[in-house]
Tab-separated table of C-alpha atoms in Angstrom:
chain	number	residue	atom	x	y	z
A	239	SER	CA	0.000	0.000	0.000
A	240	LEU	CA	0.999	3.642	-0.282
A	241	ALA	CA	1.311	3.910	3.510
A	242	ALA	CA	3.705	0.959	3.554
A	243	MET	CA	5.775	2.452	0.736
A	244	ALA	CA	5.972	5.772	2.565
A	245	LYS	CA	7.240	3.977	5.671
A	246	HIS	CA	9.732	1.871	3.677
A	247	TYR	CA	11.248	4.908	1.958
A	248	GLN	CA	11.001	7.067	5.090
A	249	ALA	CA	8.965	9.663	3.206
A	250	ASP	CA	8.309	12.863	5.110
A	251	TRP	CA	5.416	13.912	2.846
A	252	LEU	CA	3.095	12.503	0.201
A	253	VAL	CA	1.515	14.442	-2.675
A	254	LEU	CA	-1.846	13.023	-3.784
A	255	ASP	CA	-3.662	13.984	-6.983
A	256	ASP	CA	-6.324	11.360	-7.658
A	257	TYR	CA	-10.108	11.309	-7.471
A	258	ARG	CA	-9.931	7.858	-5.856
A	259	VAL	CA	-8.430	9.275	-2.638
A	260	ASN	CA	-11.701	8.958	-0.728
A	261	GLU	CA	-12.288	9.219	3.002
A	262	PRO	CA	-11.548	5.529	3.858
A	263	TYR	CA	-8.272	5.820	1.928
A	264	GLN	CA	-7.389	8.918	3.929
A	265	HIS	CA	-8.211	7.087	7.176
A	266	VAL	CA	-5.514	4.514	6.361
A	267	LEU	CA	-2.939	7.222	5.690
A	268	ARG	CA	-3.799	9.037	8.907
A	269	ALA	CA	-3.659	5.776	10.901
A	270	ASN	CA	-0.130	5.275	9.574
A	271	ALA	CA	0.967	8.775	10.605
A	272	CYS	CA	1.420	9.943	6.998
A	273	ARG	CA	1.530	13.643	6.218
A	274	TRP	CA	0.319	14.724	2.802
A	275	LEU	CA	-0.688	17.474	0.416
A	276	GLN	CA	-3.882	16.736	-1.463
A	277	PHE	CA	-5.027	18.324	-4.706
A	278	ASP	CA	-8.730	19.118	-4.612
A	279	GLY	CA	-11.303	20.172	-7.175
A	280	ALA	CA	-13.855	21.465	-4.640
A	281	SER	CA	-15.619	18.125	-4.311
A	282	SER	CA	-17.900	17.414	-1.370
A	283	GLN	CA	-15.880	14.758	0.462
A	284	THR	CA	-14.254	15.244	3.860
A	285	LEU	CA	-10.526	15.966	3.777
A	286	TRP	CA	-7.950	14.737	6.305
A	287	ALA	CA	-4.857	16.156	4.552
A	288	ASP	CA	-2.294	18.419	6.178
A	289	VAL	CA	-2.302	20.704	3.131
A	290	VAL	CA	-5.060	21.116	0.520
A	291	LEU	CA	-4.307	22.730	-2.850
A	292	ASN	CA	-7.094	23.995	-5.129
A	293	SER	CA	-5.818	26.368	-7.802
A	294	SER	CA	-9.235	27.210	-9.259
A	295	PRO	CA	-10.104	30.924	-9.149
A	296	ALA	CA	-13.473	29.725	-7.830
A	297	ALA	CA	-11.885	28.224	-4.688
A	298	ARG	CA	-12.798	29.962	-1.420
A	299	ALA	CA	-11.867	29.158	2.167
A	300	GLU	CA	-15.536	29.074	3.179
A	301	HIS	CA	-16.058	26.131	0.812
A	302	TYR	CA	-13.884	24.077	3.171
A	303	GLN	CA	-15.438	25.201	6.441
A	304	HIS	CA	-17.231	21.889	7.040
A	305	ARG	CA	-14.958	19.589	5.020
A	306	LEU	CA	-11.726	19.669	7.035
A	307	THR	CA	-11.190	17.368	9.998
A	308	ASP	CA	-8.252	19.376	11.345
A	309	ALA	CA	-8.413	23.123	11.931
A	310	ALA	CA	-4.646	23.252	11.348
A	311	THR	CA	-4.959	22.087	7.723
A	312	GLN	CA	-3.317	24.643	5.459
A	313	LEU	CA	-5.304	25.801	2.416
A	314	LEU	CA	-3.513	26.847	-0.768
A	315	LEU	CA	-6.253	28.389	-2.894
A	316	GLY	CA	-6.367	30.236	-6.201
A	317	PRO	CA	-4.331	30.545	-9.419
A	318	ARG	CA	-1.167	31.663	-7.614
A	319	TYR	CA	-0.776	28.011	-6.543
A	320	ALA	CA	-1.203	26.487	-10.010
A	321	ILE	CA	1.469	23.902	-10.816
A	322	LEU	CA	3.096	24.982	-14.070
A	323	ARG	CA	6.316	24.088	-15.873
A	324	ALA	CA	9.379	26.280	-15.338
A	325	GLU	CA	8.984	27.870	-18.780
A	326	PHE	CA	6.027	29.875	-17.413
A	327	ALA	CA	8.154	31.459	-14.690
A	328	ALA	CA	10.024	33.644	-17.204
A	329	PRO	CA	9.261	37.383	-17.215
A	330	ASN	CA	6.110	38.348	-19.071
A	331	THR	CA	6.975	39.381	-22.632
A	332	VAL	CA	3.527	39.396	-24.251
A	333	ALA	CA	3.386	41.983	-27.014
A	334	LYS	CA	0.717	44.663	-27.110
A	335	LEU	CA	-2.284	44.219	-29.363
A	336	ALA	CA	-1.582	44.480	-33.051
A	337	THR	CA	-1.784	47.770	-34.899
A	338	THR	CA	-4.412	48.424	-37.542
A	339	THR	CA	-2.167	46.930	-40.232
A	340	ASP	CA	-0.725	43.953	-38.349
A	341	PRO	CA	-2.558	40.629	-38.104
A	342	ILE	CA	-4.160	39.895	-34.738
A	343	ARG	CA	-2.434	36.796	-33.389
A	344	ILE	CA	-4.834	34.421	-31.637
A	345	TYR	CA	-3.883	31.320	-29.638
A	346	LEU	CA	-6.536	28.576	-29.574
A	347	ASN	CA	-6.303	25.584	-27.242
A	348	PHE	CA	-9.113	23.309	-26.020
A	349	GLY	CA	-7.136	20.886	-23.880
A	350	GLY	CA	-5.128	17.743	-24.427
A	351	GLY	CA	-7.992	15.433	-25.402
A	352	ASP	CA	-10.979	15.596	-27.731
A	353	ASP	CA	-11.553	19.211	-28.752
A	354	ARG	CA	-15.118	18.278	-29.864
A	355	GLY	CA	-14.652	20.216	-33.082
A	356	ALA	CA	-14.050	23.509	-31.264
A	357	LEU	CA	-10.682	24.305	-32.869
A	358	ARG	CA	-11.993	24.185	-36.420
A	359	TRP	CA	-15.325	25.816	-35.495
A	360	CYS	CA	-13.566	28.769	-33.853
A	361	ALA	CA	-11.032	29.122	-36.653
A	362	ASP	CA	-13.709	29.018	-39.359
A	363	THR	CA	-15.806	31.561	-37.458
A	364	LEU	CA	-12.878	33.938	-37.023
A	365	LEU	CA	-11.618	33.644	-40.597
A	366	ASP	CA	-15.124	34.110	-42.035
A	367	GLY	CA	-16.245	36.866	-39.682
A	368	PHE	CA	-13.334	39.323	-39.574
A	369	SER	CA	-12.047	41.609	-42.266
A	370	HIS	CA	-8.951	42.451	-40.194
A	371	PRO	CA	-5.920	40.235	-40.917
A	372	LEU	CA	-5.570	37.316	-38.493
A	373	HIS	CA	-2.904	34.803	-37.618
A	374	LEU	CA	-4.343	31.769	-35.820
A	375	LYS	CA	-2.216	29.391	-33.779
A	376	LEU	CA	-4.197	26.197	-33.105
A	377	VAL	CA	-2.649	23.957	-30.436
A	378	SER	CA	-3.944	20.423	-29.956
A	379	GLY	CA	-3.068	17.556	-27.617
A	380	GLN	CA	-1.654	14.306	-28.919
A	381	GLN	CA	-4.749	12.411	-27.735
A	382	ASN	CA	-7.198	14.505	-29.768
A	383	PRO	CA	-8.905	12.070	-32.190
A	384	ASN	CA	-9.596	14.962	-34.590
A	385	ASN	CA	-5.898	15.639	-35.262
A	386	PRO	CA	-5.658	13.900	-38.678
A	387	ALA	CA	-8.651	15.796	-40.061
A	388	LEU	CA	-7.457	19.040	-38.495
A	389	ALA	CA	-3.991	18.658	-40.005
A	390	GLU	CA	-5.431	18.024	-43.471
A	391	TRP	CA	-7.782	21.005	-43.181
A	392	ALA	CA	-5.094	23.323	-41.740
A	393	ALA	CA	-2.732	22.564	-44.610
A	394	ARG	CA	-5.256	24.140	-46.982
A	395	GLN	CA	-5.565	27.401	-45.024
A	396	GLY	CA	-2.233	28.967	-45.931
A	397	PRO	CA	0.248	30.873	-43.737
A	398	GLN	CA	-2.458	32.642	-41.725
A	399	LEU	CA	-3.003	29.454	-39.714
A	400	GLU	CA	-0.642	27.196	-37.753
A	401	PHE	CA	-1.669	23.792	-36.441
A	402	LEU	CA	0.581	22.420	-33.701
A	403	VAL	CA	0.313	19.141	-31.780
A	404	ASN	CA	2.031	19.088	-28.370
A	405	PRO	CA	4.544	21.791	-29.338
A	406	PRO	CA	7.647	22.251	-27.176
A	407	GLN	CA	7.952	25.524	-25.271
A	408	VAL	CA	4.246	26.312	-25.102
A	409	ALA	CA	4.985	29.513	-23.176
A	410	ALA	CA	6.900	30.890	-26.158
A	411	GLN	CA	3.930	30.093	-28.428
A	412	ILE	CA	1.546	31.909	-26.072
A	413	ARG	CA	3.795	34.947	-25.728
A	414	GLU	CA	3.758	35.441	-29.505
A	415	CYS	CA	0.000	36.060	-29.447
A	416	ASP	CA	-2.381	38.911	-28.616
A	417	LEU	CA	-5.394	36.896	-27.419
A	418	ALA	CA	-6.179	33.350	-26.267
A	419	ILE	CA	-9.408	31.426	-26.889
A	420	LEU	CA	-9.600	28.557	-24.406
A	421	SER	CA	-12.077	26.143	-22.832
A	422	GLY	CA	-11.501	26.861	-19.145
A	423	GLY	CA	-9.010	24.097	-18.268
A	424	MET	CA	-5.322	24.152	-17.370
A	425	SER	CA	-4.448	26.274	-20.401
A	426	CYS	CA	-6.051	29.212	-18.582
A	427	TYR	CA	-3.307	29.082	-15.953
A	428	GLU	CA	-0.670	29.092	-18.680
A	429	ALA	CA	-2.189	32.099	-20.453
A	430	ASP	CA	-2.658	33.865	-17.123
A	431	ALA	CA	1.006	33.313	-16.230
A	432	CYS	CA	1.950	34.919	-19.551
A	433	GLY	CA	-0.413	37.864	-19.058
A	434	LEU	CA	-2.430	37.012	-22.168
A	435	PRO	CA	-6.088	38.160	-22.364
A	436	MET	CA	-8.495	35.233	-22.618
A	437	LEU	CA	-11.852	34.500	-24.185
A	438	LEU	CA	-13.290	31.312	-22.640
A	439	LEU	CA	-15.649	28.843	-24.331
A	440	PRO	CA	-16.362	25.925	-21.957
A	441	LEU	CA	-16.817	22.583	-23.724
A	442	VAL	CA	-18.164	20.577	-20.781
A	443	PRO	CA	-20.328	21.569	-17.782
A	444	ASN	CA	-17.577	21.316	-15.149
A	445	GLN	CA	-15.557	23.981	-17.024
A	446	LEU	CA	-18.376	26.504	-16.741
A	447	VAL	CA	-17.885	27.310	-13.054
A	448	HIS	CA	-14.148	27.786	-13.639
A	449	ALA	CA	-14.734	30.001	-16.688
A	450	ARG	CA	-17.120	32.206	-14.717
A	451	ALA	CA	-14.586	32.410	-11.895
A	452	TRP	CA	-11.820	33.416	-14.317
A	453	ALA	CA	-14.072	36.194	-15.679
A	454	LYS	CA	-14.685	37.439	-12.134
A	455	HIS	CA	-10.999	37.043	-11.273
A	456	GLY	CA	-10.044	39.299	-14.168
């Protein structure tokens, strides 16, 4: 078990990020004197962790008032605690919005899985609806089943559109743009770290509360 492994390796702390860490599981850890940090998505279960991390802008301390078993549990709440790669720690170098003659550079990302057709729908809408020059950077995850069709379609669009699958140095790609169109997932934290304005289009219901919180967060 995890508790036995922690004892074998003399671990001082555990870091848990799994929806299966329910209350009985936590009881075992506590019975074995484990100390741990637990990632939380504002679910309703009771938490026994020493530290709880919820990086959603919707996270509030009052949400945990009746969920913590120990008043000494430390809460790390809000986007400042988002876990991002080191590339996002570089100084913000986002350029200002394009001039009247420059193309507006837009970064589109709808997560690492199925984009549900959102990348092409947004790109088609933008290219058909704006007379101002645009440069669209579409970023897709490797697990997106629409990638083959997207690649074939993007190749016909010319230099005004880039289609990238799991590009290296995502922060550099974001910092080249003027605006991000995202779904409300982890990409929001990346754009926020780069200081890029965001337009959010949630694809699934659980992204809606986060998108609304980002809008309120500013």
